[in-house]
Amino acid sequence: IRPQIRDDVSRFFRIIDKNKITQLAENGLSSQQYKKEWNALLNQPAQINKARGIIPKFETKWIPDFPAVGDKTLTDGMRGFGDFSYNWLLFEESVELTIDLAEIKPIHLISVGFLEDPTHWIHLPSTIEIWTSHNGVDFELAAKRKNRNESQSTKSQIKSFRFKTSKDFRYL
């Protein structure tokens, strides 16, 4: 996070307080909830993992209107928050991408996160498949999960899915 962002956010909340603004964003957060979310974002440590910093090769391009940090978003070590405009990539169709770990590595856990925000027509994928490979050509299915997408909530929520594996591979 750029050092200046903390000052910008502090200045923003001083203006909010001075003008007695009580509700922010179209998702109906109070100014205090919004401040809490931003503080969590600014104080969140980067997640360390074997794919961090690797730029995925996207077969499906994300929607350019909400670029987050572009191709690096999925592996920058920062989790997204409840607002789709903060560190999420949005797609209009099924997503296919490849992460090259540069060498064969033992992987014990694969974790992926998704934003569900029905108010903005953002839904969980119906199926998540994780394919792995040693050579980037011959892939095998390592994990699969079907989702029921039966959420009755209209509130934004983040869903994380974890897949245990005992495989060594280079490509994911």
PDB file of C-alpha atoms in Angstrom:
ATOM      1  CA  ILE A   1       0.000   0.000   0.000  1.00  0.00           C
ATOM      2  CA  ARG A   2       1.355   3.382  -0.962  1.00  0.00           C
ATOM      3  CA  PRO A   3       2.284   5.423   2.143  1.00  0.00           C
ATOM      4  CA  GLN A   4       0.191   8.394   0.980  1.00  0.00           C
ATOM      5  CA  ILE A   5      -3.000   6.331   0.951  1.00  0.00           C
ATOM      6  CA  ARG A   6      -3.169   6.292   4.766  1.00  0.00           C
ATOM      7  CA  ASP A   7      -3.065  10.102   4.824  1.00  0.00           C
ATOM      8  CA  ASP A   8      -5.689  10.311   2.057  1.00  0.00           C
ATOM      9  CA  VAL A   9      -8.028   7.952   3.904  1.00  0.00           C
ATOM     10  CA  SER A  10      -7.558   9.826   7.213  1.00  0.00           C
ATOM     11  CA  ARG A  11      -8.311  13.133   5.472  1.00  0.00           C
ATOM     12  CA  PHE A  12     -11.411  11.593   3.849  1.00  0.00           C
ATOM     13  CA  PHE A  13     -12.782  10.452   7.222  1.00  0.00           C
ATOM     14  CA  ARG A  14     -12.091  13.839   8.851  1.00  0.00           C
ATOM     15  CA  ILE A  15     -14.234  15.406   6.102  1.00  0.00           C
ATOM     16  CA  ILE A  16     -16.937  12.764   6.654  1.00  0.00           C
ATOM     17  CA  ASP A  17     -16.997  13.461  10.400  1.00  0.00           C
ATOM     18  CA  LYS A  18     -16.910  17.245   9.967  1.00  0.00           C
ATOM     19  CA  ASN A  19     -19.885  17.129   7.592  1.00  0.00           C
ATOM     20  CA  LYS A  20     -21.802  14.619   9.743  1.00  0.00           C
ATOM     21  CA  ILE A  21     -22.207  12.153   6.882  1.00  0.00           C
ATOM     22  CA  THR A  22     -23.709   8.954   8.269  1.00  0.00           C
ATOM     23  CA  GLN A  23     -23.987   6.611   5.291  1.00  0.00           C
ATOM     24  CA  LEU A  24     -21.524   5.829   2.505  1.00  0.00           C
ATOM     25  CA  ALA A  25     -21.514   3.671  -0.593  1.00  0.00           C
ATOM     26  CA  GLU A  26     -24.495   2.159  -2.288  1.00  0.00           C
ATOM     27  CA  ASN A  27     -24.255  -0.966  -0.150  1.00  0.00           C
ATOM     28  CA  GLY A  28     -25.576   1.082   2.782  1.00  0.00           C
ATOM     29  CA  LEU A  29     -22.586   1.032   5.118  1.00  0.00           C
ATOM     30  CA  SER A  30     -22.576   3.569   7.911  1.00  0.00           C
ATOM     31  CA  SER A  31     -19.590   5.886   7.987  1.00  0.00           C
ATOM     32  CA  GLN A  32     -18.277   3.917  10.991  1.00  0.00           C
ATOM     33  CA  GLN A  33     -18.635   0.574   9.162  1.00  0.00           C
ATOM     34  CA  TYR A  34     -16.919   2.044   6.120  1.00  0.00           C
ATOM     35  CA  LYS A  35     -14.091   3.389   8.302  1.00  0.00           C
ATOM     36  CA  LYS A  36     -13.740  -0.033   9.964  1.00  0.00           C
ATOM     37  CA  GLU A  37     -13.514  -1.721   6.552  1.00  0.00           C
ATOM     38  CA  TRP A  38     -10.849   0.722   5.362  1.00  0.00           C
ATOM     39  CA  ASN A  39      -8.830   0.306   8.565  1.00  0.00           C
ATOM     40  CA  ALA A  40      -8.941  -3.460   8.099  1.00  0.00           C
ATOM     41  CA  LEU A  41      -7.803  -3.050   4.498  1.00  0.00           C
ATOM     42  CA  LEU A  42      -4.917  -0.767   5.467  1.00  0.00           C
ATOM     43  CA  ASN A  43      -3.797  -2.979   8.349  1.00  0.00           C
ATOM     44  CA  GLN A  44      -4.124  -6.314   6.573  1.00  0.00           C
ATOM     45  CA  PRO A  45      -0.774  -8.051   6.225  1.00  0.00           C
ATOM     46  CA  ALA A  46       0.059  -9.413   2.798  1.00  0.00           C
ATOM     47  CA  GLN A  47      -0.499 -13.149   2.544  1.00  0.00           C
ATOM     48  CA  ILE A  48       2.615 -15.140   1.804  1.00  0.00           C
ATOM     49  CA  ASN A  49       2.202 -18.039  -0.611  1.00  0.00           C
ATOM     50  CA  LYS A  50       4.072 -19.733  -3.429  1.00  0.00           C
ATOM     51  CA  ALA A  51       2.168 -17.862  -6.145  1.00  0.00           C
ATOM     52  CA  ARG A  52       2.599 -14.386  -4.649  1.00  0.00           C
ATOM     53  CA  GLY A  53       3.863 -11.902  -7.211  1.00  0.00           C
ATOM     54  CA  ILE A  54       3.520 -14.275 -10.164  1.00  0.00           C
ATOM     55  CA  ILE A  55       1.448 -12.767 -12.952  1.00  0.00           C
ATOM     56  CA  PRO A  56      -1.111 -15.312 -14.151  1.00  0.00           C
ATOM     57  CA  LYS A  57      -1.698 -15.953 -17.841  1.00  0.00           C
ATOM     58  CA  PHE A  58      -5.377 -15.168 -18.375  1.00  0.00           C
ATOM     59  CA  GLU A  59      -7.277 -17.102 -21.034  1.00  0.00           C
ATOM     60  CA  THR A  60     -10.352 -15.128 -19.964  1.00  0.00           C
ATOM     61  CA  LYS A  61      -9.879 -11.369 -19.684  1.00  0.00           C
ATOM     62  CA  TRP A  62     -11.296  -9.508 -16.699  1.00  0.00           C
ATOM     63  CA  ILE A  63     -13.657  -6.546 -17.130  1.00  0.00           C
ATOM     64  CA  PRO A  64     -11.457  -3.444 -17.631  1.00  0.00           C
ATOM     65  CA  ASP A  65     -13.928  -1.119 -15.844  1.00  0.00           C
ATOM     66  CA  PHE A  66     -12.760  -2.532 -12.490  1.00  0.00           C
ATOM     67  CA  PRO A  67      -9.050  -3.259 -12.928  1.00  0.00           C
ATOM     68  CA  ALA A  68      -7.916  -3.374  -9.257  1.00  0.00           C
ATOM     69  CA  VAL A  69      -4.146  -3.826  -9.854  1.00  0.00           C
ATOM     70  CA  GLY A  70      -4.636  -5.585 -13.172  1.00  0.00           C
ATOM     71  CA  ASP A  71      -3.152  -8.981 -13.887  1.00  0.00           C
ATOM     72  CA  LYS A  72      -1.326  -8.929 -10.519  1.00  0.00           C
ATOM     73  CA  THR A  73      -4.562  -8.706  -8.487  1.00  0.00           C
ATOM     74  CA  LEU A  74      -5.008 -12.437  -7.909  1.00  0.00           C
ATOM     75  CA  THR A  75      -1.456 -12.976  -6.653  1.00  0.00           C
ATOM     76  CA  ASP A  76      -0.591  -9.684  -4.935  1.00  0.00           C
ATOM     77  CA  GLY A  77      -1.069 -11.166  -1.464  1.00  0.00           C
ATOM     78  CA  MET A  78      -3.980  -8.861  -0.569  1.00  0.00           C
ATOM     79  CA  ARG A  79      -7.477 -10.208  -0.035  1.00  0.00           C
ATOM     80  CA  GLY A  80     -10.450  -8.368  -1.464  1.00  0.00           C
ATOM     81  CA  PHE A  81     -13.093  -6.728   0.723  1.00  0.00           C
ATOM     82  CA  GLY A  82     -16.883  -6.545   0.616  1.00  0.00           C
ATOM     83  CA  ASP A  83     -16.956  -3.798  -2.014  1.00  0.00           C
ATOM     84  CA  PHE A  84     -16.332  -5.123  -5.523  1.00  0.00           C
ATOM     85  CA  SER A  85     -14.276  -2.061  -6.444  1.00  0.00           C
ATOM     86  CA  TYR A  86     -11.500  -2.937  -3.948  1.00  0.00           C
ATOM     87  CA  ASN A  87      -8.999  -5.557  -5.101  1.00  0.00           C
ATOM     88  CA  TRP A  88     -11.348  -7.786  -7.094  1.00  0.00           C
ATOM     89  CA  LEU A  89     -11.311  -8.689 -10.754  1.00  0.00           C
ATOM     90  CA  LEU A  90     -14.715  -9.108 -12.368  1.00  0.00           C
ATOM     91  CA  PHE A  91     -15.440 -11.495 -15.229  1.00  0.00           C
ATOM     92  CA  GLU A  92     -18.444 -11.892 -17.503  1.00  0.00           C
ATOM     93  CA  GLU A  93     -17.844 -15.563 -18.227  1.00  0.00           C
ATOM     94  CA  SER A  94     -16.053 -18.635 -16.928  1.00  0.00           C
ATOM     95  CA  VAL A  95     -12.505 -17.875 -15.880  1.00  0.00           C
ATOM     96  CA  GLU A  96      -9.491 -19.819 -17.045  1.00  0.00           C
ATOM     97  CA  LEU A  97      -5.970 -18.836 -16.075  1.00  0.00           C
ATOM     98  CA  THR A  98      -2.570 -20.437 -15.521  1.00  0.00           C
ATOM     99  CA  ILE A  99      -0.024 -19.677 -12.830  1.00  0.00           C
ATOM    100  CA  ASP A 100       3.545 -20.773 -13.596  1.00  0.00           C
ATOM    101  CA  LEU A 101       5.440 -21.358 -10.336  1.00  0.00           C
ATOM    102  CA  ALA A 102       8.744 -21.412 -12.344  1.00  0.00           C
ATOM    103  CA  GLU A 103       9.712 -24.835 -10.980  1.00  0.00           C
ATOM    104  CA  ILE A 104       8.042 -27.966  -9.673  1.00  0.00           C
ATOM    105  CA  LYS A 105       7.096 -27.367  -6.033  1.00  0.00           C
ATOM    106  CA  PRO A 106       5.258 -29.349  -3.368  1.00  0.00           C
ATOM    107  CA  ILE A 107       1.837 -27.798  -2.787  1.00  0.00           C
ATOM    108  CA  HIS A 108      -0.314 -28.822   0.165  1.00  0.00           C
ATOM    109  CA  LEU A 109      -3.110 -26.274   0.018  1.00  0.00           C
ATOM    110  CA  ILE A 110      -4.723 -24.169  -2.701  1.00  0.00           C
ATOM    111  CA  SER A 111      -6.982 -21.368  -1.524  1.00  0.00           C
ATOM    112  CA  VAL A 112      -9.198 -19.209  -3.719  1.00  0.00           C
ATOM    113  CA  GLY A 113     -11.562 -16.425  -2.726  1.00  0.00           C
ATOM    114  CA  PHE A 114     -14.654 -15.076  -4.419  1.00  0.00           C
ATOM    115  CA  LEU A 115     -16.952 -12.150  -3.816  1.00  0.00           C
ATOM    116  CA  GLU A 116     -20.677 -12.781  -3.838  1.00  0.00           C
ATOM    117  CA  ASP A 117     -22.678  -9.564  -4.222  1.00  0.00           C
ATOM    118  CA  PRO A 118     -26.145 -10.359  -5.634  1.00  0.00           C
ATOM    119  CA  THR A 119     -27.180  -6.693  -5.592  1.00  0.00           C
ATOM    120  CA  HIS A 120     -24.566  -6.094  -8.310  1.00  0.00           C
ATOM    121  CA  TRP A 121     -25.117  -9.381 -10.143  1.00  0.00           C
ATOM    122  CA  ILE A 122     -21.857 -10.808  -8.822  1.00  0.00           C
ATOM    123  CA  HIS A 123     -22.289 -14.504  -8.088  1.00  0.00           C
ATOM    124  CA  LEU A 124     -20.109 -17.386  -7.044  1.00  0.00           C
ATOM    125  CA  PRO A 125     -18.892 -19.683  -9.792  1.00  0.00           C
ATOM    126  CA  SER A 126     -21.073 -22.751 -10.254  1.00  0.00           C
ATOM    127  CA  THR A 127     -17.977 -24.973 -10.386  1.00  0.00           C
ATOM    128  CA  ILE A 128     -14.363 -24.511  -9.335  1.00  0.00           C
ATOM    129  CA  GLU A 129     -11.760 -26.762 -10.945  1.00  0.00           C
ATOM    130  CA  ILE A 130      -8.069 -26.807 -10.127  1.00  0.00           C
ATOM    131  CA  TRP A 131      -5.848 -28.394 -12.760  1.00  0.00           C
ATOM    132  CA  THR A 132      -2.104 -28.976 -12.319  1.00  0.00           C
ATOM    133  CA  SER A 133       0.802 -29.841 -14.578  1.00  0.00           C
ATOM    134  CA  HIS A 134       4.538 -30.463 -14.551  1.00  0.00           C
ATOM    135  CA  ASN A 135       5.119 -29.219 -18.116  1.00  0.00           C
ATOM    136  CA  GLY A 136       2.328 -26.689 -18.849  1.00  0.00           C
ATOM    137  CA  VAL A 137       0.855 -28.941 -21.551  1.00  0.00           C
ATOM    138  CA  ASP A 138      -0.480 -32.050 -19.857  1.00  0.00           C
ATOM    139  CA  PHE A 139      -2.846 -31.017 -17.065  1.00  0.00           C
ATOM    140  CA  GLU A 140      -4.720 -33.264 -14.650  1.00  0.00           C
ATOM    141  CA  LEU A 141      -7.671 -32.421 -12.446  1.00  0.00           C
ATOM    142  CA  ALA A 142      -6.423 -31.931  -8.868  1.00  0.00           C
ATOM    143  CA  ALA A 143      -9.633 -30.687  -7.245  1.00  0.00           C
ATOM    144  CA  LYS A 144     -13.217 -29.844  -8.112  1.00  0.00           C
ATOM    145  CA  ARG A 145     -16.097 -28.289  -6.232  1.00  0.00           C
ATOM    146  CA  LYS A 146     -19.641 -27.565  -7.341  1.00  0.00           C
ATOM    147  CA  ASN A 147     -21.471 -24.683  -5.691  1.00  0.00           C
ATOM    148  CA  ARG A 148     -25.180 -24.496  -5.167  1.00  0.00           C
ATOM    149  CA  ASN A 149     -25.441 -20.685  -5.320  1.00  0.00           C
ATOM    150  CA  GLU A 150     -28.481 -20.735  -3.080  1.00  0.00           C
ATOM    151  CA  SER A 151     -27.663 -17.647  -1.058  1.00  0.00           C
ATOM    152  CA  GLN A 152     -30.790 -15.723  -0.147  1.00  0.00           C
ATOM    153  CA  SER A 153     -28.820 -12.771   1.150  1.00  0.00           C
ATOM    154  CA  THR A 154     -28.557  -9.532  -0.766  1.00  0.00           C
ATOM    155  CA  LYS A 155     -25.501  -8.535   1.262  1.00  0.00           C
ATOM    156  CA  SER A 156     -22.006  -8.721  -0.104  1.00  0.00           C
ATOM    157  CA  GLN A 157     -19.939 -11.592   1.298  1.00  0.00           C
ATOM    158  CA  ILE A 158     -16.593 -13.184   0.652  1.00  0.00           C
ATOM    159  CA  LYS A 159     -16.345 -16.942   0.228  1.00  0.00           C
ATOM    160  CA  SER A 160     -13.045 -18.776   0.460  1.00  0.00           C
ATOM    161  CA  PHE A 161     -12.508 -22.290  -0.804  1.00  0.00           C
ATOM    162  CA  ARG A 162      -9.578 -24.441   0.259  1.00  0.00           C
ATOM    163  CA  PHE A 163      -8.367 -27.502  -1.577  1.00  0.00           C
ATOM    164  CA  LYS A 164      -5.891 -29.859   0.072  1.00  0.00           C
ATOM    165  CA  THR A 165      -3.392 -31.547  -2.183  1.00  0.00           C
ATOM    166  CA  SER A 166      -0.258 -33.633  -1.814  1.00  0.00           C
ATOM    167  CA  LYS A 167       1.012 -33.024  -5.308  1.00  0.00           C
ATOM    168  CA  ASP A 168       4.184 -31.513  -6.666  1.00  0.00           C
ATOM    169  CA  PHE A 169       3.645 -29.377  -9.765  1.00  0.00           C
ATOM    170  CA  ARG A 170       4.816 -26.289 -11.624  1.00  0.00           C
ATOM    171  CA  TYR A 171       1.637 -25.100 -13.325  1.00  0.00           C
ATOM    172  CA  LEU A 172      -1.711 -24.447 -11.724  1.00  0.00           C
TER     173      LEU A 172
END
